[in-house]
Backbone as JSON Lines, residues from 0, in Angstrom:
{"i":0,"aa":"M","n":[-2.24,17.52,8.89],"ca":[-3.11,16.51,9.45],"c":[-4.57,16.9,9.19]}
{"i":1,"aa":"A","n":[-5.37,15.94,8.85],"ca":[-6.78,16.18,8.55],"c":[-7.59,16.4,9.81]}
{"i":2,"aa":"T","n":[-8.58,17.27,9.7],"ca":[-9.57,17.43,10.76],"c":[-10.89,16.91,10.23]}
{"i":3,"aa":"S","n":[-11.76,16.48,11.13],"ca":[-13.05,15.96,10.7],"c":[-14.07,16.19,11.8]}
{"i":4,"aa":"I","n":[-15.29,16.56,11.38],"ca":[-16.39,16.72,12.33],"c":[-17.64,16.09,11.74]}
{"i":5,"aa":"V","n":[-18.54,15.7,12.63],"ca":[-19.9,15.33,12.27],"c":[-20.74,16.54,12.63]}
{"i":6,"aa":"T","n":[-21.55,17.03,11.7],"ca":[-22.35,18.21,11.98],"c":[-23.36,17.91,13.09]}
{"i":7,"aa":"P","n":[-23.8,18.93,13.83],"ca":[-24.7,18.72,14.97],"c":[-25.98,17.95,14.63]}
{"i":8,"aa":"E","n":[-26.53,18.16,13.43],"ca":[-27.76,17.44,13.06],"c":[-27.46,16.03,12.54]}
{"i":9,"aa":"K","n":[-26.18,15.65,12.54],"ca":[-25.71,14.32,12.11],"c":[-26.03,14.01,10.66]}
{"i":10,"aa":"D","n":[-26.11,15.06,9.84],"ca":[-26.39,14.86,8.42],"c":[-25.13,14.82,7.58]}
{"i":11,"aa":"A","n":[-24.02,15.39,8.08],"ca":[-22.83,15.52,7.23],"c":[-21.55,15.26,8.02]}
{"i":12,"aa":"I","n":[-20.55,14.81,7.28],"ca":[-19.17,14.7,7.75],"c":[-18.4,15.76,6.98]}
{"i":13,"aa":"V","n":[-17.58,16.55,7.68],"ca":[-16.76,17.57,7.05],"c":[-15.31,17.29,7.42]}
{"i":14,"aa":"S","n":[-14.47,17.07,6.41],"ca":[-13.03,16.86,6.63],"c":[-12.26,17.93,5.88]}
{"i":15,"aa":"E","n":[-11.2,18.43,6.52],"ca":[-10.37,19.47,5.91],"c":[-8.9,19.13,6.09]}
{"i":16,"aa":"I","n":[-8.11,19.61,5.13],"ca":[-6.66,19.41,5.19],"c":[-5.99,20.5,4.35]}
{"i":17,"aa":"Q","n":[-4.79,20.84,4.73],"ca":[-3.97,21.76,3.94],"c":[-3.0,20.92,3.13]}
{"i":18,"aa":"I","n":[-2.91,21.19,1.83],"ca":[-2.04,20.43,0.94],"c":[-1.09,21.38,0.24]}
{"i":19,"aa":"A","n":[0.18,21.0,0.21],"ca":[1.22,21.82,-0.42],"c":[1.25,21.57,-1.92]}
{"i":20,"aa":"A","n":[0.19,21.99,-2.59],"ca":[0.06,21.86,-4.04],"c":[-0.99,22.86,-4.5]}
{"i":21,"aa":"P","n":[-0.91,23.31,-5.75],"ca":[-1.91,24.26,-6.24],"c":[-3.27,23.59,-6.45]}
{"i":22,"aa":"P","n":[-4.35,24.38,-6.41],"ca":[-5.68,23.81,-6.62],"c":[-5.81,23.03,-7.93]}
{"i":23,"aa":"E","n":[-5.15,23.49,-8.99],"ca":[-5.24,22.81,-10.28],"c":[-4.74,21.37,-10.18]}
{"i":24,"aa":"R","n":[-3.65,21.17,-9.44],"ca":[-3.08,19.82,-9.29],"c":[-4.03,18.92,-8.5]}
{"i":25,"aa":"I","n":[-4.6,19.48,-7.45],"ca":[-5.52,18.7,-6.61],"c":[-6.79,18.38,-7.39]}
{"i":26,"aa":"F","n":[-7.32,19.36,-8.12],"ca":[-8.53,19.12,-8.91],"c":[-8.3,18.0,-9.92]}
{"i":27,"aa":"R","n":[-7.14,17.97,-10.54],"ca":[-6.84,16.89,-11.49],"c":[-6.87,15.54,-10.77]}
{"i":28,"aa":"A","n":[-6.33,15.47,-9.56],"ca":[-6.34,14.21,-8.81],"c":[-7.77,13.78,-8.44]}
{"i":29,"aa":"L","n":[-8.67,14.74,-8.29],"ca":[-10.06,14.45,-7.95],"c":[-10.94,14.13,-9.16]}
{"i":30,"aa":"S","n":[-10.48,14.48,-10.35],"ca":[-11.35,14.38,-11.52],"c":[-10.81,13.49,-12.64]}
{"i":31,"aa":"D","n":[-9.58,13.08,-12.59],"ca":[-9.0,12.24,-13.63],"c":[-9.11,10.77,-13.2]}
{"i":32,"aa":"P","n":[-9.77,9.92,-13.98],"ca":[-9.98,8.53,-13.54],"c":[-8.69,7.76,-13.3]}
{"i":33,"aa":"D","n":[-7.65,8.0,-14.1],"ca":[-6.39,7.3,-13.88],"c":[-5.75,7.7,-12.56]}
{"i":34,"aa":"E","n":[-5.81,9.0,-12.24],"ca":[-5.26,9.45,-10.97],"c":[-6.1,8.95,-9.8]}
{"i":35,"aa":"L","n":[-7.42,9.0,-9.93],"ca":[-8.29,8.49,-8.87],"c":[-7.99,7.03,-8.56]}
{"i":36,"aa":"R","n":[-7.81,6.23,-9.6],"ca":[-7.51,4.81,-9.41],"c":[-6.22,4.62,-8.63]}
{"i":37,"aa":"R","n":[-5.25,5.52,-8.85],"ca":[-3.94,5.39,-8.19],"c":[-3.98,5.79,-6.72]}
{"i":38,"aa":"W","n":[-4.77,6.78,-6.35],"ca":[-4.71,7.23,-4.95],"c":[-5.96,6.9,-4.14]}
{"i":39,"aa":"F","n":[-7.14,6.82,-4.76],"ca":[-8.37,6.6,-4.01],"c":[-8.63,5.11,-3.84]}
{"i":40,"aa":"S","n":[-7.66,4.43,-3.35],"ca":[-7.76,3.02,-2.98],"c":[-6.52,2.75,-2.13]}
{"i":41,"aa":"G","n":[-6.47,1.62,-1.59],"ca":[-5.32,1.3,-0.76],"c":[-5.15,-0.19,-0.66]}
{"i":42,"aa":"P","n":[-4.18,-0.62,0.09],"ca":[-3.93,-2.06,0.2],"c":[-5.1,-2.81,0.83]}
{"i":43,"aa":"D","n":[-5.89,-2.12,1.66],"ca":[-7.02,-2.78,2.3],"c":[-8.24,-2.88,1.39]}
{"i":44,"aa":"C","n":[-8.28,-2.08,0.34],"ca":[-9.37,-2.18,-0.64],"c":[-8.93,-1.63,-1.98]}
{"i":45,"aa":"P","n":[-8.21,-2.46,-2.73],"ca":[-7.68,-2.03,-4.03],"c":[-8.78,-1.81,-5.07]}
{"i":46,"aa":"A","n":[-8.6,-0.78,-5.9],"ca":[-9.59,-0.43,-6.91],"c":[-9.59,-1.43,-8.06]}
{"i":47,"aa":"K","n":[-10.8,-1.83,-8.5],"ca":[-10.97,-2.58,-9.74],"c":[-10.94,-1.59,-10.89]}
{"i":48,"aa":"F","n":[-11.72,-0.49,-10.73],"ca":[-11.76,0.53,-11.76],"c":[-12.27,1.84,-11.17]}
{"i":49,"aa":"W","n":[-11.99,2.91,-11.88],"ca":[-12.55,4.24,-11.62],"c":[-12.95,4.83,-12.96]}
{"i":50,"aa":"K","n":[-14.16,5.34,-13.06],"ca":[-14.62,6.05,-14.24],"c":[-15.09,7.42,-13.77]}
{"i":51,"aa":"M","n":[-14.73,8.47,-14.5],"ca":[-15.11,9.83,-14.1],"c":[-15.25,10.69,-15.34]}
{"i":52,"aa":"D","n":[-16.43,11.24,-15.53],"ca":[-16.72,12.21,-16.58],"c":[-17.02,13.52,-15.86]}
{"i":53,"aa":"A","n":[-15.97,14.27,-15.54],"ca":[-16.06,15.44,-14.66],"c":[-16.61,16.66,-15.39]}
{"i":54,"aa":"R","n":[-17.92,16.62,-15.61],"ca":[-18.66,17.76,-16.17],"c":[-20.08,17.65,-15.63]}
{"i":55,"aa":"V","n":[-20.77,18.78,-15.53],"ca":[-22.14,18.74,-15.03],"c":[-22.97,17.78,-15.87]}
{"i":56,"aa":"G","n":[-23.64,16.86,-15.2],"ca":[-24.41,15.83,-15.88],"c":[-23.62,14.57,-16.17]}
{"i":57,"aa":"G","n":[-22.29,14.64,-16.03],"ca":[-21.44,13.47,-16.25],"c":[-21.64,12.45,-15.14]}
{"i":58,"aa":"Q","n":[-21.19,11.24,-15.39],"ca":[-21.33,10.15,-14.43],"c":[-19.95,9.71,-13.94]}
{"i":59,"aa":"Y","n":[-19.93,9.12,-12.76],"ca":[-18.71,8.48,-12.27],"c":[-19.11,7.16,-11.63]}
{"i":60,"aa":"S","n":[-18.17,6.27,-11.52],"ca":[-18.38,5.02,-10.78],"c":[-17.03,4.44,-10.44]}
{"i":61,"aa":"Y","n":[-17.03,3.67,-9.37],"ca":[-15.84,2.91,-9.03],"c":[-16.24,1.65,-8.3]}
{"i":62,"aa":"A","n":[-15.33,0.7,-8.3],"ca":[-15.52,-0.55,-7.58],"c":[-14.17,-1.01,-7.07]}
{"i":63,"aa":"T","n":[-14.2,-1.77,-5.99],"ca":[-12.97,-2.3,-5.42],"c":[-12.98,-3.83,-5.49]}
{"i":64,"aa":"E","n":[-11.8,-4.38,-5.41],"ca":[-11.66,-5.82,-5.21],"c":[-12.11,-6.13,-3.79]}
{"i":65,"aa":"K","n":[-12.31,-7.4,-3.48],"ca":[-12.6,-7.77,-2.1],"c":[-11.38,-7.41,-1.26]}
{"i":66,"aa":"G","n":[-11.62,-6.66,-0.19],"ca":[-10.51,-6.21,0.63],"c":[-10.62,-6.66,2.07]}
{"i":67,"aa":"A","n":[-9.73,-6.12,2.88],"ca":[-9.66,-6.47,4.29],"c":[-10.69,-5.71,5.12]}
{"i":68,"aa":"I","n":[-11.32,-4.7,4.53],"ca":[-12.29,-3.87,5.25],"c":[-13.69,-4.34,4.91]}
{"i":69,"aa":"T","n":[-14.55,-4.42,5.94],"ca":[-15.96,-4.74,5.75],"c":[-16.79,-3.65,6.4]}
{"i":70,"aa":"V","n":[-17.73,-3.11,5.66],"ca":[-18.64,-2.09,6.18],"c":[-20.06,-2.55,5.87]}
{"i":71,"aa":"N","n":[-20.87,-2.67,6.9],"ca":[-22.27,-3.05,6.73],"c":[-22.39,-4.35,5.92]}
{"i":72,"aa":"H","n":[-21.52,-5.32,6.24],"ca":[-21.48,-6.66,5.62],"c":[-21.02,-6.64,4.17]}
{"i":73,"aa":"V","n":[-20.37,-5.56,3.72],"ca":[-19.89,-5.45,2.34],"c":[-18.37,-5.32,2.37]}
{"i":74,"aa":"S","n":[-17.68,-6.11,1.54],"ca":[-16.22,-5.99,1.44],"c":[-15.75,-5.74,0.01]}
{"i":75,"aa":"E","n":[-16.67,-5.74,-0.95],"ca":[-16.39,-5.33,-2.32],"c":[-17.27,-4.11,-2.58]}
{"i":76,"aa":"F","n":[-16.64,-2.94,-2.59],"ca":[-17.39,-1.69,-2.6],"c":[-17.67,-1.21,-4.02]}
{"i":77,"aa":"E","n":[-18.89,-0.71,-4.22],"ca":[-19.29,-0.11,-5.49],"c":[-20.0,1.2,-5.18]}
{"i":78,"aa":"C","n":[-19.67,2.21,-5.96],"ca":[-20.25,3.53,-5.76],"c":[-20.41,4.19,-7.12]}
{"i":79,"aa":"H","n":[-21.47,5.0,-7.26],"ca":[-21.69,5.7,-8.52],"c":[-22.51,6.96,-8.25]}
{"i":80,"aa":"G","n":[-22.55,7.83,-9.24],"ca":[-23.35,9.03,-9.11],"c":[-23.21,9.94,-10.31]}
{"i":81,"aa":"E","n":[-23.78,11.14,-10.14],"ca":[-23.81,12.13,-11.2],"c":[-23.13,13.41,-10.72]}
{"i":82,"aa":"I","n":[-22.4,14.04,-11.62],"ca":[-21.74,15.31,-11.31],"c":[-22.82,16.4,-11.32]}
{"i":83,"aa":"L","n":[-22.95,17.11,-10.19],"ca":[-23.96,18.16,-10.06],"c":[-23.37,19.54,-10.32]}
{"i":84,"aa":"E","n":[-22.12,19.76,-9.9],"ca":[-21.42,21.01,-10.14],"c":[-19.96,20.69,-10.42]}
{"i":85,"aa":"C","n":[-19.38,21.44,-11.34],"ca":[-17.97,21.26,-11.67],"c":[-17.42,22.62,-12.08]}
{"i":86,"aa":"D","n":[-16.59,23.19,-11.22],"ca":[-16.01,24.51,-11.45],"c":[-14.5,24.42,-11.19]}
{"i":87,"aa":"P","n":[-13.74,23.85,-12.15],"ca":[-12.31,23.67,-11.94],"c":[-11.59,25.01,-11.76]}
{"i":88,"aa":"P","n":[-10.62,25.11,-10.91],"ca":[-10.15,24.11,-9.96],"c":[-10.7,24.35,-8.55]}
{"i":89,"aa":"R","n":[-11.91,24.87,-8.46],"ca":[-12.45,25.32,-7.18],"c":[-13.45,24.37,-6.54]}
{"i":90,"aa":"L","n":[-14.3,23.72,-7.34],"ca":[-15.43,22.98,-6.78],"c":[-15.77,21.76,-7.62]}
{"i":91,"aa":"L","n":[-16.06,20.65,-6.93],"ca":[-16.57,19.43,-7.56],"c":[-17.62,18.86,-6.62]}
{"i":92,"aa":"L","n":[-18.84,18.67,-7.14],"ca":[-19.97,18.21,-6.33],"c":[-20.68,17.1,-7.08]}
{"i":93,"aa":"Y","n":[-20.91,15.97,-6.38],"ca":[-21.57,14.85,-7.04],"c":[-22.41,14.03,-6.07]}
{"i":94,"aa":"T","n":[-23.41,13.34,-6.64],"ca":[-24.18,12.41,-5.83],"c":[-23.3,11.2,-5.53]}
{"i":95,"aa":"W","n":[-23.65,10.48,-4.47],"ca":[-22.85,9.35,-4.0],"c":[-23.84,8.27,-3.57]}
{"i":96,"aa":"I","n":[-23.93,7.22,-4.36],"ca":[-24.82,6.1,-4.07],"c":[-23.93,4.87,-3.92]}
{"i":97,"aa":"A","n":[-23.95,4.27,-2.72],"ca":[-22.98,3.23,-2.41],"c":[-23.64,1.94,-1.94]}
{"i":98,"aa":"N","n":[-23.07,0.81,-2.3],"ca":[-23.64,-0.48,-1.95],"c":[-23.44,-0.86,-0.49]}
{"i":99,"aa":"W","n":[-22.7,-0.08,0.28],"ca":[-22.5,-0.38,1.7],"c":[-23.36,0.49,2.62]}
{"i":100,"aa":"H","n":[-24.19,1.35,2.03],"ca":[-25.07,2.19,2.84],"c":[-26.16,1.35,3.51]}
{"i":101,"aa":"D","n":[-26.67,1.84,4.61],"ca":[-27.78,1.19,5.3],"c":[-28.95,1.02,4.33]}
{"i":102,"aa":"D","n":[-29.25,2.07,3.56],"ca":[-30.24,2.05,2.48],"c":[-29.45,2.15,1.18]}
{"i":103,"aa":"K","n":[-29.37,1.06,0.45],"ca":[-28.49,0.99,-0.72],"c":[-28.9,1.91,-1.86]}
{"i":104,"aa":"S","n":[-30.12,2.46,-1.8],"ca":[-30.57,3.39,-2.84],"c":[-30.44,4.85,-2.38]}
{"i":105,"aa":"A","n":[-29.94,5.06,-1.17],"ca":[-29.83,6.42,-0.62],"c":[-28.89,7.26,-1.48]}
{"i":106,"aa":"R","n":[-29.35,8.46,-1.81],"ca":[-28.56,9.4,-2.61],"c":[-27.97,10.43,-1.66]}
{"i":107,"aa":"T","n":[-26.67,10.33,-1.42],"ca":[-25.97,11.32,-0.6],"c":[-25.18,12.22,-1.54]}
{"i":108,"aa":"V","n":[-24.55,13.25,-1.0],"ca":[-23.84,14.22,-1.84],"c":[-22.44,14.47,-1.26]}
{"i":109,"aa":"V","n":[-21.44,14.46,-2.14],"ca":[-20.06,14.78,-1.78],"c":[-19.68,16.09,-2.46]}
{"i":110,"aa":"R","n":[-19.14,17.02,-1.66],"ca":[-18.75,18.35,-2.15],"c":[-17.28,18.58,-1.81]}
{"i":111,"aa":"W","n":[-16.46,18.77,-2.84],"ca":[-15.04,19.1,-2.69],"c":[-14.87,20.59,-2.96]}
{"i":112,"aa":"E","n":[-14.3,21.32,-2.0],"ca":[-14.01,22.73,-2.17],"c":[-12.5,22.93,-2.03]}
{"i":113,"aa":"L","n":[-11.9,23.63,-2.99],"ca":[-10.47,23.89,-3.0],"c":[-10.25,25.39,-2.95]}
{"i":114,"aa":"E","n":[-9.45,25.84,-1.98],"ca":[-9.2,27.27,-1.82],"c":[-7.69,27.49,-1.67]}
{"i":115,"aa":"K","n":[-7.14,28.3,-2.57],"ca":[-5.71,28.61,-2.49],"c":[-5.42,29.31,-1.17]}
{"i":116,"aa":"K","n":[-4.45,28.8,-0.43],"ca":[-4.01,29.37,0.85],"c":[-2.5,29.35,0.89]}
{"i":117,"aa":"G","n":[-1.89,30.53,0.87],"ca":[-0.43,30.59,0.9],"c":[0.17,29.87,-0.29]}
{"i":118,"aa":"N","n":[1.11,28.97,-0.01],"ca":[1.76,28.19,-1.07],"c":[1.05,26.88,-1.37]}
{"i":119,"aa":"G","n":[-0.16,26.72,-0.84],"ca":[-0.87,25.47,-1.04],"c":[-2.36,25.69,-1.18]}
{"i":120,"aa":"T","n":[-3.11,24.67,-0.79],"ca":[-4.56,24.67,-0.97],"c":[-5.22,24.08,0.26]}
{"i":121,"aa":"R","n":[-6.28,24.76,0.72],"ca":[-7.13,24.19,1.76],"c":[-8.17,23.35,1.04]}
{"i":122,"aa":"V","n":[-8.24,22.09,1.4],"ca":[-9.19,21.15,0.8],"c":[-10.24,20.82,1.85]}
{"i":123,"aa":"K","n":[-11.49,20.99,1.46],"ca":[-12.61,20.69,2.35],"c":[-13.56,19.76,1.6]}
{"i":124,"aa":"V","n":[-13.84,18.61,2.19],"ca":[-14.81,17.68,1.62],"c":[-15.96,17.54,2.61]}
{"i":125,"aa":"T","n":[-17.18,17.72,2.1],"ca":[-18.38,17.58,2.91],"c":[-19.24,16.49,2.29]}
{"i":126,"aa":"H","n":[-19.55,15.48,3.09],"ca":[-20.42,14.39,2.64],"c":[-21.73,14.53,3.41]}
{"i":127,"aa":"S","n":[-22.8,14.9,2.71],"ca":[-24.08,15.17,3.36],"c":[-25.15,14.18,2.91]}
{"i":128,"aa":"G","n":[-26.28,14.22,3.63],"ca":[-27.37,13.29,3.36],"c":[-27.27,12.03,4.2]}
{"i":129,"aa":"L","n":[-26.55,12.12,5.32],"ca":[-26.26,10.95,6.13],"c":[-27.13,10.81,7.38]}
{"i":130,"aa":"A","n":[-28.1,11.72,7.57],"ca":[-28.9,11.71,8.8],"c":[-29.59,10.37,9.05]}
{"i":131,"aa":"N","n":[-30.05,9.72,8.0],"ca":[-30.77,8.45,8.15],"c":[-29.9,7.23,7.83]}
{"i":132,"aa":"L","n":[-28.59,7.42,7.83],"ca":[-27.65,6.34,7.51],"c":[-26.62,6.22,8.63]}
{"i":133,"aa":"P","n":[-27.01,5.78,9.82],"ca":[-26.08,5.79,10.96],"c":[-24.84,4.91,10.78]}
{"i":134,"aa":"I","n":[-24.96,3.78,10.13],"ca":[-23.8,2.91,9.93],"c":[-22.82,3.58,8.95]}
{"i":135,"aa":"A","n":[-23.35,4.08,7.84],"ca":[-22.5,4.77,6.87],"c":[-21.87,6.01,7.49]}
{"i":136,"aa":"R","n":[-22.65,6.78,8.24],"ca":[-22.13,8.01,8.86],"c":[-20.95,7.68,9.78]}
{"i":137,"aa":"K","n":[-21.08,6.63,10.56],"ca":[-19.98,6.23,11.46],"c":[-18.74,5.86,10.64]}
{"i":138,"aa":"D","n":[-18.94,5.11,9.56],"ca":[-17.83,4.72,8.7],"c":[-17.16,5.94,8.07]}
{"i":139,"aa":"Y","n":[-17.96,6.86,7.52],"ca":[-17.4,8.04,6.87],"c":[-16.69,8.96,7.85]}
{"i":140,"aa":"S","n":[-17.13,8.99,9.11],"ca":[-16.46,9.88,10.07],"c":[-15.01,9.46,10.28]}
{"i":141,"aa":"G","n":[-14.72,8.19,10.1],"ca":[-13.34,7.73,10.14],"c":[-12.7,7.63,8.77]}
{"i":142,"aa":"G","n":[-13.53,7.46,7.75],"ca":[-13.01,7.24,6.4],"c":[-12.55,8.49,5.67]}
{"i":143,"aa":"W","n":[-13.32,9.58,5.73],"ca":[-12.95,10.77,4.97],"c":[-11.62,11.38,5.41]}
{"i":144,"aa":"P","n":[-11.29,11.41,6.71],"ca":[-9.95,11.91,7.06],"c":[-8.83,11.1,6.4]}
{"i":145,"aa":"G","n":[-9.01,9.79,6.31],"ca":[-8.02,8.96,5.65],"c":[-7.95,9.23,4.16]}
{"i":146,"aa":"V","n":[-9.1,9.49,3.54],"ca":[-9.14,9.8,2.11],"c":[-8.37,11.08,1.82]}
{"i":147,"aa":"V","n":[-8.62,12.14,2.6],"ca":[-7.91,13.4,2.33],"c":[-6.42,13.27,2.63]}
{"i":148,"aa":"E","n":[-6.05,12.43,3.58],"ca":[-4.62,12.17,3.83],"c":[-3.98,11.45,2.64]}
{"i":149,"aa":"M","n":[-4.71,10.48,2.04],"ca":[-4.19,9.79,0.85],"c":[-4.05,10.77,-0.31]}
{"i":150,"aa":"L","n":[-5.02,11.66,-0.48],"ca":[-4.95,12.69,-1.51],"c":[-3.71,13.56,-1.3]}
{"i":151,"aa":"K","n":[-3.48,14.0,-0.08],"ca":[-2.32,14.83,0.25],"c":[-1.01,14.1,-0.1]}
{"i":152,"aa":"Q","n":[-0.9,12.86,0.32],"ca":[0.33,12.08,0.04],"c":[0.54,11.96,-1.47]}
{"i":153,"aa":"F","n":[-0.53,11.72,-2.2],"ca":[-0.43,11.53,-3.64],"c":[0.03,12.8,-4.35]}
{"i":154,"aa":"V","n":[-0.61,13.93,-4.08],"ca":[-0.28,15.13,-4.84],"c":[1.01,15.8,-4.36]}
{"i":155,"aa":"E","n":[1.42,15.52,-3.13],"ca":[2.68,16.09,-2.64],"c":[3.89,15.24,-2.99]}
{"i":156,"aa":"A","n":[3.66,14.04,-3.5],"ca":[4.79,13.13,-3.83],"c":[5.58,13.63,-5.03]}
């Protein structure tokens, strides 16, 4: 089961989960556009596309069809950014600019850390830069635990 906290300064959401798969398998699910399209969407917001160039300086983007979820008056989600760090299978860090943010030009950062633990991997995702985005922060505090649960279901299947 995923855990999630909002940091005391309200700048970041941190979600963690243990997954019964090696870090290499999880990293592939986080960095391969075909795999991202399959798991990083759901019936409430199906993916239109996922693009990912998982190397430092590479770009990613995704968009969803109109779904059942609305955040900040947006129901067709678009997000893009640049890969800042990529150290397979341990670390993936990228900017996150989303059309549902309070400030649509706000540059936030998502950091995925994978650490081998026993027969599986501890996955920690930290989404920072949210101090001035109260609506987005509230959404992410509920959203990231669901994302890591979807990742777990996908790679353990």
